[in-house]
Short mmCIF file of C-alpha atoms and ligand atoms in Angstrom, two decimals:
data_model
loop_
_atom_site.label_atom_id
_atom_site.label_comp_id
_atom_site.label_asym_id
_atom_site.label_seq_id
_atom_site.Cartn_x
_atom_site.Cartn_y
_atom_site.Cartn_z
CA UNK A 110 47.98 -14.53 8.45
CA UNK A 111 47.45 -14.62 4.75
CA UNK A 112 44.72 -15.77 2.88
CA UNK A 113 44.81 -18.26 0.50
CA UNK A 114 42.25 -19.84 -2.13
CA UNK A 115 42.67 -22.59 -4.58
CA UNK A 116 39.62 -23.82 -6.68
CA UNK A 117 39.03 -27.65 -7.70
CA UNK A 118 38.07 -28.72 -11.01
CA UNK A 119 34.72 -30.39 -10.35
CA UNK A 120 35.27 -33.77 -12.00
CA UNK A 121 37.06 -37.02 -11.76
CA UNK A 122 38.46 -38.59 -8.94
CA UNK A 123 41.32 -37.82 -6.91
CA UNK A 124 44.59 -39.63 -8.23
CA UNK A 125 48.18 -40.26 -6.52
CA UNK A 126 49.40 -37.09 -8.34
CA UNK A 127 47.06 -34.49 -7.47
CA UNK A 128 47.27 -35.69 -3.95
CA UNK A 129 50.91 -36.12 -3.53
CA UNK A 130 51.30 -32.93 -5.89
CA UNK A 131 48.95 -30.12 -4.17
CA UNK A 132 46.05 -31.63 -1.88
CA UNK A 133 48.97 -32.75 0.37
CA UNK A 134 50.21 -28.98 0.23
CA UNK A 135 46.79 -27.96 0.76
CA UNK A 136 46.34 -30.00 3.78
CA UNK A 137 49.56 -28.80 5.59
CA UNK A 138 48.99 -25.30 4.60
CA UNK A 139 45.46 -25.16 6.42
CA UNK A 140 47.39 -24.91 9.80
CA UNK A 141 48.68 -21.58 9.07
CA UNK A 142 46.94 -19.38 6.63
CA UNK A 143 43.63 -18.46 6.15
CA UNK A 144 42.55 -20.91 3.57
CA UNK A 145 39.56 -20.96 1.10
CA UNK A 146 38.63 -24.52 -0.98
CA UNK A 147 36.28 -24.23 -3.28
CA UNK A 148 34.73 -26.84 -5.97
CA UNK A 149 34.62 -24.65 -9.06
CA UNK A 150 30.93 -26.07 -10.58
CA UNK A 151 30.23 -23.13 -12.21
CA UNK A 152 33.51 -23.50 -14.04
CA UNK A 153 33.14 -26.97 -15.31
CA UNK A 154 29.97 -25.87 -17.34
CA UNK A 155 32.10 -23.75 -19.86
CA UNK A 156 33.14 -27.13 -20.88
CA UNK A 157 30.20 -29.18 -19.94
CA UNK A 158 26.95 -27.59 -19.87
CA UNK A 159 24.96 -30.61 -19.75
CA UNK A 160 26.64 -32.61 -17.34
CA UNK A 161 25.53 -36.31 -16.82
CA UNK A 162 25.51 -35.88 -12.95
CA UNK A 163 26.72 -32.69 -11.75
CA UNK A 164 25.75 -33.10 -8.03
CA UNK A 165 26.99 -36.23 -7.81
CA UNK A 166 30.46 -35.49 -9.25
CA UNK A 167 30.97 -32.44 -6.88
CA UNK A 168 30.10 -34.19 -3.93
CA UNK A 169 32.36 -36.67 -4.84
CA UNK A 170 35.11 -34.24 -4.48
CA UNK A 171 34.08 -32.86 -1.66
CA UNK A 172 34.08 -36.51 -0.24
CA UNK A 173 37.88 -37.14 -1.96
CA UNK A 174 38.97 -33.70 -0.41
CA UNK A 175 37.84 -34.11 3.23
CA UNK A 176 39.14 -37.63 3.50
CA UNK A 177 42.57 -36.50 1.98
CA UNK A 178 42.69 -34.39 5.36
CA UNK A 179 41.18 -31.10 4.37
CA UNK A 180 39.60 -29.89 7.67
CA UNK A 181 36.63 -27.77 7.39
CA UNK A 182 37.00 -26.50 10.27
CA UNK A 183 40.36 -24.85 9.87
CA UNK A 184 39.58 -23.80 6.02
CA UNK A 185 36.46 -22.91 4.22
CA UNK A 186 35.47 -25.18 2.42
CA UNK A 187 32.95 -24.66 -0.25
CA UNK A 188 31.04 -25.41 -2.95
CA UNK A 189 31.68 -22.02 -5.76
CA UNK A 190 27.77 -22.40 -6.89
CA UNK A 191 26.61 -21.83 -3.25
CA UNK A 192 28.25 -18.81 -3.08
CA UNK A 193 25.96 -16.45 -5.79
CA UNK A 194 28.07 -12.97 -5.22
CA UNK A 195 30.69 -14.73 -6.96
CA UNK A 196 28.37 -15.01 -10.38
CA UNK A 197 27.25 -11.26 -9.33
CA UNK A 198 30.92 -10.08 -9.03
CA UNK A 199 31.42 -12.11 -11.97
CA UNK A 200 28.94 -9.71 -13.96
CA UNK A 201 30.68 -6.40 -12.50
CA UNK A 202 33.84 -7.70 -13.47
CA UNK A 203 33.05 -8.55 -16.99
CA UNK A 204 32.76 -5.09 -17.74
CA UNK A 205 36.13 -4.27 -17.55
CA UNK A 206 37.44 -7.39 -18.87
CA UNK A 207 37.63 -6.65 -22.89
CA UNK A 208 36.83 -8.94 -25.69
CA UNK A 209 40.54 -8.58 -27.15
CA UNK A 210 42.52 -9.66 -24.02
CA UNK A 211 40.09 -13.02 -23.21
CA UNK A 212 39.99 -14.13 -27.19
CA UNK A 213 44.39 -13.85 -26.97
CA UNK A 214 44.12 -16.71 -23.66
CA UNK A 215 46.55 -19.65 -24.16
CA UNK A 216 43.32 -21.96 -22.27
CA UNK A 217 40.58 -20.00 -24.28
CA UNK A 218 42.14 -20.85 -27.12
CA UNK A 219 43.00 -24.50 -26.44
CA UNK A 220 39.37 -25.18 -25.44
CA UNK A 221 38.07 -23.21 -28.86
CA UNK A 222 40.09 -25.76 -30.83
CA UNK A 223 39.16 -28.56 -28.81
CA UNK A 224 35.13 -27.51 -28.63
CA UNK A 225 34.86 -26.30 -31.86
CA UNK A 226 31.26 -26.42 -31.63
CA UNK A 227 30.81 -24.86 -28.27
CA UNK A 228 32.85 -21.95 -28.15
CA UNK A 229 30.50 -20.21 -25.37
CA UNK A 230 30.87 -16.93 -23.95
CA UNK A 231 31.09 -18.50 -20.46
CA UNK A 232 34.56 -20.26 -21.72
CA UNK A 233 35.68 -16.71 -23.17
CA UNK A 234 34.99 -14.91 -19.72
CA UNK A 235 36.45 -17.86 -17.61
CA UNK A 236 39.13 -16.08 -16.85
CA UNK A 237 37.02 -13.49 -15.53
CA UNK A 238 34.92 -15.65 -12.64
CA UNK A 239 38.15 -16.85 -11.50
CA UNK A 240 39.21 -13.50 -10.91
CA UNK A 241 36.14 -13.15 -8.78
CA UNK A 242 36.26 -16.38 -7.40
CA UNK A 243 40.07 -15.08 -6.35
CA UNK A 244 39.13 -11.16 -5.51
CA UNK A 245 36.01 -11.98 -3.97
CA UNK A 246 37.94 -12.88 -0.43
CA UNK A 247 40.65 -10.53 -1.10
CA UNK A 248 43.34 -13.45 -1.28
CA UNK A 249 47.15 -13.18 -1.01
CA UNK A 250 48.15 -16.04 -3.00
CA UNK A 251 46.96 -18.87 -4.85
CA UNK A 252 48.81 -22.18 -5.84
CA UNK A 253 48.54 -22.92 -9.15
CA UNK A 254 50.54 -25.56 -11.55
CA UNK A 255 51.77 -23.78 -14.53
CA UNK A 256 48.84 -24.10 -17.39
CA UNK A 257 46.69 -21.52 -14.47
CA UNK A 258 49.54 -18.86 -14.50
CA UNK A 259 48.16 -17.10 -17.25
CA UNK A 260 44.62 -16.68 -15.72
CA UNK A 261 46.32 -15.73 -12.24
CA UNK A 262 47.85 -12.77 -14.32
CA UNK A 263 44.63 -12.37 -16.05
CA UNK A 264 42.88 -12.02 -12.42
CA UNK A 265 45.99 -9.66 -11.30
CA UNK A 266 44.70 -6.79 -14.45
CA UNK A 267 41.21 -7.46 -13.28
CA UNK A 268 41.86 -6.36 -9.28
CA UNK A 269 44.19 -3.46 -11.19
CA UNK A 270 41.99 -2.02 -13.70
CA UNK A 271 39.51 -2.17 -10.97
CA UNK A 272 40.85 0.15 -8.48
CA UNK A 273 42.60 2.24 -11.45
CA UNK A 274 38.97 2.41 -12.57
CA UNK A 275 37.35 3.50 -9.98
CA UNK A 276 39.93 5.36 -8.32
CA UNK A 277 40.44 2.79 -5.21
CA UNK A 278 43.15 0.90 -3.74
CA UNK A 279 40.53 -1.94 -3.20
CA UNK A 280 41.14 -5.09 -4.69
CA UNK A 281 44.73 -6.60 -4.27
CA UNK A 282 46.95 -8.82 -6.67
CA UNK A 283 46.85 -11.93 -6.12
CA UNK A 284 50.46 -13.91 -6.71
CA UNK A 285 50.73 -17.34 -7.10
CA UNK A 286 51.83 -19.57 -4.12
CA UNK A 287 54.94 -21.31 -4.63
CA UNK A 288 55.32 -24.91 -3.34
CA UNK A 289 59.09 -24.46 -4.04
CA UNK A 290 60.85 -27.95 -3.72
CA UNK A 291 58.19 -29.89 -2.32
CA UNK A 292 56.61 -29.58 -5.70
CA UNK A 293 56.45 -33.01 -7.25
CA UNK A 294 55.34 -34.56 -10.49
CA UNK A 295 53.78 -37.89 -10.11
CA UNK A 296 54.85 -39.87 -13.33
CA UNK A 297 52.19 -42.38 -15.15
CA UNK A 298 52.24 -45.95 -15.08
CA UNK A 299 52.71 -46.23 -18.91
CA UNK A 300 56.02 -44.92 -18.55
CA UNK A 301 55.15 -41.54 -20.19
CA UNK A 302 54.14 -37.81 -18.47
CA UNK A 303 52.75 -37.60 -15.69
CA UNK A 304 49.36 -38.74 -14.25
CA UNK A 305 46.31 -37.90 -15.25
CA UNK A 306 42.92 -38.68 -14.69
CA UNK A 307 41.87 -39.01 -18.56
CA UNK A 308 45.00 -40.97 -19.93
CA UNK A 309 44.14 -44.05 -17.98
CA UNK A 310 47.65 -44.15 -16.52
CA UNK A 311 46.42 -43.28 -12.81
CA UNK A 312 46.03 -44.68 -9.33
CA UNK A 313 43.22 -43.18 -7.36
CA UNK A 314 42.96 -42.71 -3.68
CA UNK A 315 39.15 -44.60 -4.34
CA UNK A 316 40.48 -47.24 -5.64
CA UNK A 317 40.69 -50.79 -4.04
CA UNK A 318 43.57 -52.31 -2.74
CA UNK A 319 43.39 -54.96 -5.12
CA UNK A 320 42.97 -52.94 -7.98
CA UNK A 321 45.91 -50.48 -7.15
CA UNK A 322 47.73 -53.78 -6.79
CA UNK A 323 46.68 -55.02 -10.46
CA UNK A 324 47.41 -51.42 -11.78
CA UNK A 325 50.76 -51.48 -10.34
CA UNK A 326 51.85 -55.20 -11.64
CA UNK A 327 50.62 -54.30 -14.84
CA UNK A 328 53.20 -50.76 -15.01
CA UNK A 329 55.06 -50.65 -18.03
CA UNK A 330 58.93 -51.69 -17.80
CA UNK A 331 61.65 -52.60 -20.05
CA UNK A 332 64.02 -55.71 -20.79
CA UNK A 333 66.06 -54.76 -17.55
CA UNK A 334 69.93 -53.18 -17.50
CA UNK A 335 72.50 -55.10 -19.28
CA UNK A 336 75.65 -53.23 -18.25
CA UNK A 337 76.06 -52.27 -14.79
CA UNK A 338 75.53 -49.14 -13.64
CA UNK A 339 73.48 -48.32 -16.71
CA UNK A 340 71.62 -44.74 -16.92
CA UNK A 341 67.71 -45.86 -16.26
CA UNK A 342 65.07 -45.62 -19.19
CA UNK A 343 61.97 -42.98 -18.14
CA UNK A 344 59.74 -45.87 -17.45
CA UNK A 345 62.10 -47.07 -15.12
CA UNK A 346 63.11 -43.90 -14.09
CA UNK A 347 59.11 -42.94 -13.51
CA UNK A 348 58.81 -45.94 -10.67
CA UNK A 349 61.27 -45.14 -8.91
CA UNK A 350 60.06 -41.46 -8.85
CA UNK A 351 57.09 -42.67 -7.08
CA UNK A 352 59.19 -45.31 -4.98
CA UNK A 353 60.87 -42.48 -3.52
CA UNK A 354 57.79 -40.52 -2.44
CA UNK A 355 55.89 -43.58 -0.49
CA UNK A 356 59.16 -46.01 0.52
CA UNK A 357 61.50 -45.96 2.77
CA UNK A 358 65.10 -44.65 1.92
CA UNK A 359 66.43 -48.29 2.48
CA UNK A 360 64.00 -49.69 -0.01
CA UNK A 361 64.66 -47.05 -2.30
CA UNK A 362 68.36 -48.09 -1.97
CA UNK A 363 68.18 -51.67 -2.17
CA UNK A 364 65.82 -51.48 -5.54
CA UNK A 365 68.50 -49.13 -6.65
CA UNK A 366 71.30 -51.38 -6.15
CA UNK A 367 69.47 -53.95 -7.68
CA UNK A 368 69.41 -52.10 -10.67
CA UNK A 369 72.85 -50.84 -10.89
CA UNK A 370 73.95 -54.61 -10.44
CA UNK A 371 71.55 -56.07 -13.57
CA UNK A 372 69.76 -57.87 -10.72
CA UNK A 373 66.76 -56.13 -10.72
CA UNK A 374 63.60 -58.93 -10.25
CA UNK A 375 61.16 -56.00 -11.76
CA UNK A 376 58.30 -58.07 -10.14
CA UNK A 377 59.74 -57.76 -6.66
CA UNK A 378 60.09 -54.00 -7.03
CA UNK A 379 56.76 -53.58 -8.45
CA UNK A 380 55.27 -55.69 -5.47
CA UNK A 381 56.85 -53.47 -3.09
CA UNK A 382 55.56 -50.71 -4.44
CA UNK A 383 52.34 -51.49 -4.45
CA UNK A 384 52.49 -52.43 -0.83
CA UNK A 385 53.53 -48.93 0.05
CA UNK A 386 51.08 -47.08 -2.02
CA UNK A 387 48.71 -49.40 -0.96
CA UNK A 388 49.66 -48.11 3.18
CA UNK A 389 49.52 -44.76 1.56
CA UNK A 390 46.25 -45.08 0.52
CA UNK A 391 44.29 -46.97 2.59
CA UNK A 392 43.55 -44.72 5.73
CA UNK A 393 42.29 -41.70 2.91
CA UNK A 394 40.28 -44.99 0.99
CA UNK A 395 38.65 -46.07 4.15
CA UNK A 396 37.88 -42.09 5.57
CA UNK A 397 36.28 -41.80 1.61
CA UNK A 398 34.16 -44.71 2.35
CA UNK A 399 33.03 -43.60 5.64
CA UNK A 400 32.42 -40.14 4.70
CA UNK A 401 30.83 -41.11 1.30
CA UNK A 402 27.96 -42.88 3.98
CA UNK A 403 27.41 -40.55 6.11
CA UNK A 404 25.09 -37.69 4.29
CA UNK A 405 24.33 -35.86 7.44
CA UNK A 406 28.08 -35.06 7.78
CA UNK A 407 28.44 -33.98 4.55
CA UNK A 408 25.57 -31.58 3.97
CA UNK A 409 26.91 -29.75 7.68
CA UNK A 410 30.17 -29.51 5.88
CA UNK A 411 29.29 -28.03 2.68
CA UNK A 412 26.39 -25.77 4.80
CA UNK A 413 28.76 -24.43 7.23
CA UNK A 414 31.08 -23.74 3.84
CA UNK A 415 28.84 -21.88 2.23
CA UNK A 416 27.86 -19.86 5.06
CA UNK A 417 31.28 -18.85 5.90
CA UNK A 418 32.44 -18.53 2.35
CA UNK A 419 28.91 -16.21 1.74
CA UNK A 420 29.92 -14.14 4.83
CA UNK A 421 32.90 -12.97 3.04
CA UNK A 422 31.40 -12.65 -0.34
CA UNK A 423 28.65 -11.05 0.62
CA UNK A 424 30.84 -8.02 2.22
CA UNK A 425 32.93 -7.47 -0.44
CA UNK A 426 30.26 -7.54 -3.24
CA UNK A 427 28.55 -4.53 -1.02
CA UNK A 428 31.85 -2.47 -1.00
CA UNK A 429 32.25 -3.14 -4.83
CA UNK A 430 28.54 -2.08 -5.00
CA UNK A 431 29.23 1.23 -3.31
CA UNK A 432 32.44 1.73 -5.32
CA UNK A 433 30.67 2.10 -8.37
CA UNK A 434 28.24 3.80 -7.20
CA UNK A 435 24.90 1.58 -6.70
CA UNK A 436 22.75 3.21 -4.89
CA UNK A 437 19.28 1.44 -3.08
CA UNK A 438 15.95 3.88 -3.52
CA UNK A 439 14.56 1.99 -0.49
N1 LIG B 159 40.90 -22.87 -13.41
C1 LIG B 159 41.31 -23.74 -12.33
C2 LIG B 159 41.70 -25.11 -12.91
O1 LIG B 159 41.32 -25.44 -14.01
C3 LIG B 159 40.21 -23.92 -11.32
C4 LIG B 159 39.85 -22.62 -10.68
C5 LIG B 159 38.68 -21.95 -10.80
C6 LIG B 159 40.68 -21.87 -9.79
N2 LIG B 159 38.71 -20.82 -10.05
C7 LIG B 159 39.91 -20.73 -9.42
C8 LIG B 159 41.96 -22.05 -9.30
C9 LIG B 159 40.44 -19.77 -8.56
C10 LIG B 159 42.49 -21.09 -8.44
C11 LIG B 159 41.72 -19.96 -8.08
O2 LIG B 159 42.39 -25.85 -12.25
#
C-alpha cells in the first residue's frame, strides 16, 4: 500500500471546487492507500503571522473535511502544529536547503511581491517544512494542482541531498499523485476562471440552501444564442461545466438542446441547477452542522490524529537524529 499525504491550507471555507476538484479524490483514495491529512497551520503564518482567529479557522477545516467524508479512521488526520518533529525536522532540513535555490521559487517570489513588507524567513524556507511535512512519513506521492509542483520538486532535492549527504538511501522522492481524468476545474459564477474562495465567485459546502440558491440565480449569463447551433460563450460554457458534474445526463441534454435550438429559458436552467447542487450539498451541510456541535467528537478526532501522525514522526526524526550523528550523553 502506498502512502500518501496532502496538506490543507488552513483558511477559508470549503467551496464546490476544492471539493469536487481534490477532497472528493481524497475521500475515495482513503480506501486504498495509506493516507495522511494534515491542516498546514504552521504554513499559513508565513503569510499571516497574526491571525485574527487561528484556532477557530483550523477547526473549521477540520469540521469542512470530516463532513466532506474524510474518515479518520481510515486516514490520519491531523492538525501539522500538533505534530512538533515536523518544526524539528524542519530545522535539520534547513541546513541543506541553500539561500540561492529558495530566493529563485516561483511562490517565494509571488508572495515577496505581494508582502512587500513581510518578506519573512519562514516564507523563504516554506518550501523547506513542506518537505518535512512530506519526508517526515516517508510518502509515495502527493496530489498537488499545478502552482505546488515546484515545491514537490523542491521537497524531491531535499530527501536527495539528504541521503547524498549523509551517505544513506533514507529519505525517498516523493512524486506527485496524478488524478488523471477525473481532474476537474470548477468554473466561477462570474463567468471567468475558476472558483475561488477570495474572488467572491464561489459556492460553499457551508452555505445555506437558500443562499446557494440566490448565488446561483444571480450567475452571470449572456443575451442567449441567436443562430442555432451557436458555439457557447465561457459563461455559458462555465454552467454547464458544473451542470455536468451534479445533473443527470438527461438534464444535461435537454438544457443542451435548449440551447442549440435558441430556446434556452436561462432561468429554468439556472433553477435546475441549483436544485442539484443544492442535493449535492446538503447531506455534507447538515454532517458540518452536526459535527461543528459536537466538541467532544472533534477534539477525539484531532487527538487520535495527532497521536498517530506523532507515532510516525517521532520515528523518523530519531533515525534522522542518528544519521547525522546526534548522540544523547545520558
Ligand atoms: N503548500 C500547500 C498549499 O499551499 C499546502 C501544503 C503544506 C502541502 N505542506 C504540504 C501540500 C505538504 C502537500 C504536501 O496548498
Amino acid at each position: 500500500m502506498e502512502t500518501v499525504l496532502s496538506g490543507i491550507r488552513s483558511t477559508g471555507n470549503l467551496h464546490l471546487g476544492n471539493y469536487l476538484g481534490a477532497v472528493q479524490n481524497f475521500v475515495k483514495m482513503q480506501y486504498d492507500n495509506n493516507c495522511y491529512f494534515f491542516i498546514a497551520d504552521y504554513h499559513s503564518l508565513t503569510t499571516h503571522p497574526t491571525p485574527g482567529d487561528l484556532h477557530k479557522s483550523v477547526r473549521q477545516v477540520l469540521v469542512e473535511y470530516l463532513a466532506a467524508g474524510i474518515d479518520p479512521e481510515k486516514s490520519t488526520l491531523y492538525v501539522q502544529s500538533d505534530v512538533p518533529e515536523i518544526a524539528e525536522l524542519y530545522l535539520l532540513l534547513n541546513m541543506n536547503a541553500y539561500l540561492g535555490e529558495l530566493e529563485r521559487t516561483t511562490s517565494f517570489k509571488d508572495k515577496a511581491r505581494k508582502q512587500p513588507e513581510n518578506i519573512n524567513a519562514g516564507l523563504l524556507t516554506y518550501p523547506v517544512l513542506m518537505a518535512a511535512d512530506i519526508v517526515i512519513h516517508h510518502a509515495d506521492k502527493v496530489p498537488v494542482g499545478k502552482d505546488q509542483e515546484q515545491n514537490l520538486e523542491m521537497a524531491r532535492k531535499f530527501a536527495r541531498r539528504f541521503n547524498n549527504m549523509y551517505n544513506v538511501e533514507y529519505f525517498k522522492e516523493p512524486v506527485a499523485y496524478n488524478f488523471g481524468k477525473e481532474l476537474v476545474k470548477i468554473p466561477g459564477l462570474d463567468g471567468t476562471g475558476k472558483m475561488g474562495k477570495s474572488e467572491g465567485n464561489g459556492i460553499f459546502l457551508a452555505d445555506e440552501e437558500a443562499v446557494i440558491r440566490k448565488k446561483i440565480m444571480r450567475a452571470v449569463t449572456d443575451a442567449g444564442p441567436t443562430e442555432p447551433n451557436s458555439v457557447m460563450p465561457e459563461v455559458i460554457a462555465n454552467l454547464f461545466t458544473i451542470m455536468d458534474i451534479v445533473s443527470t445526463p438527461d438534464t444535461v441534454k435537454f438544457f443542451k438542446e435548449k440551447y442549440a435550438s435558441c430556446e434556452i429559458r436561462y432561468g429554468d436552467l439556472k433553477k435546475q441547477l441549483a436544485e442539484d447542487v443544492c442535493k449535492l450539498i446538503a447531506p455534507i451541510n447538515q454532517r458540518i452542522k452536526e459535527i461543528d456541535s459536537d466538541n467532544e467528537y472533534l477534539s477525539k478526532v484531532a487527538k487520535q490524529g495527532a497521536e498517530k501522525a506523532r507515532e510516525s514522526a517521532a520515528k523518523t526524526v530519531k533515525e534522522v537524529r542518528e544519521i547525522i550523528g546526534f548522540r544523547k550523553f545520558y
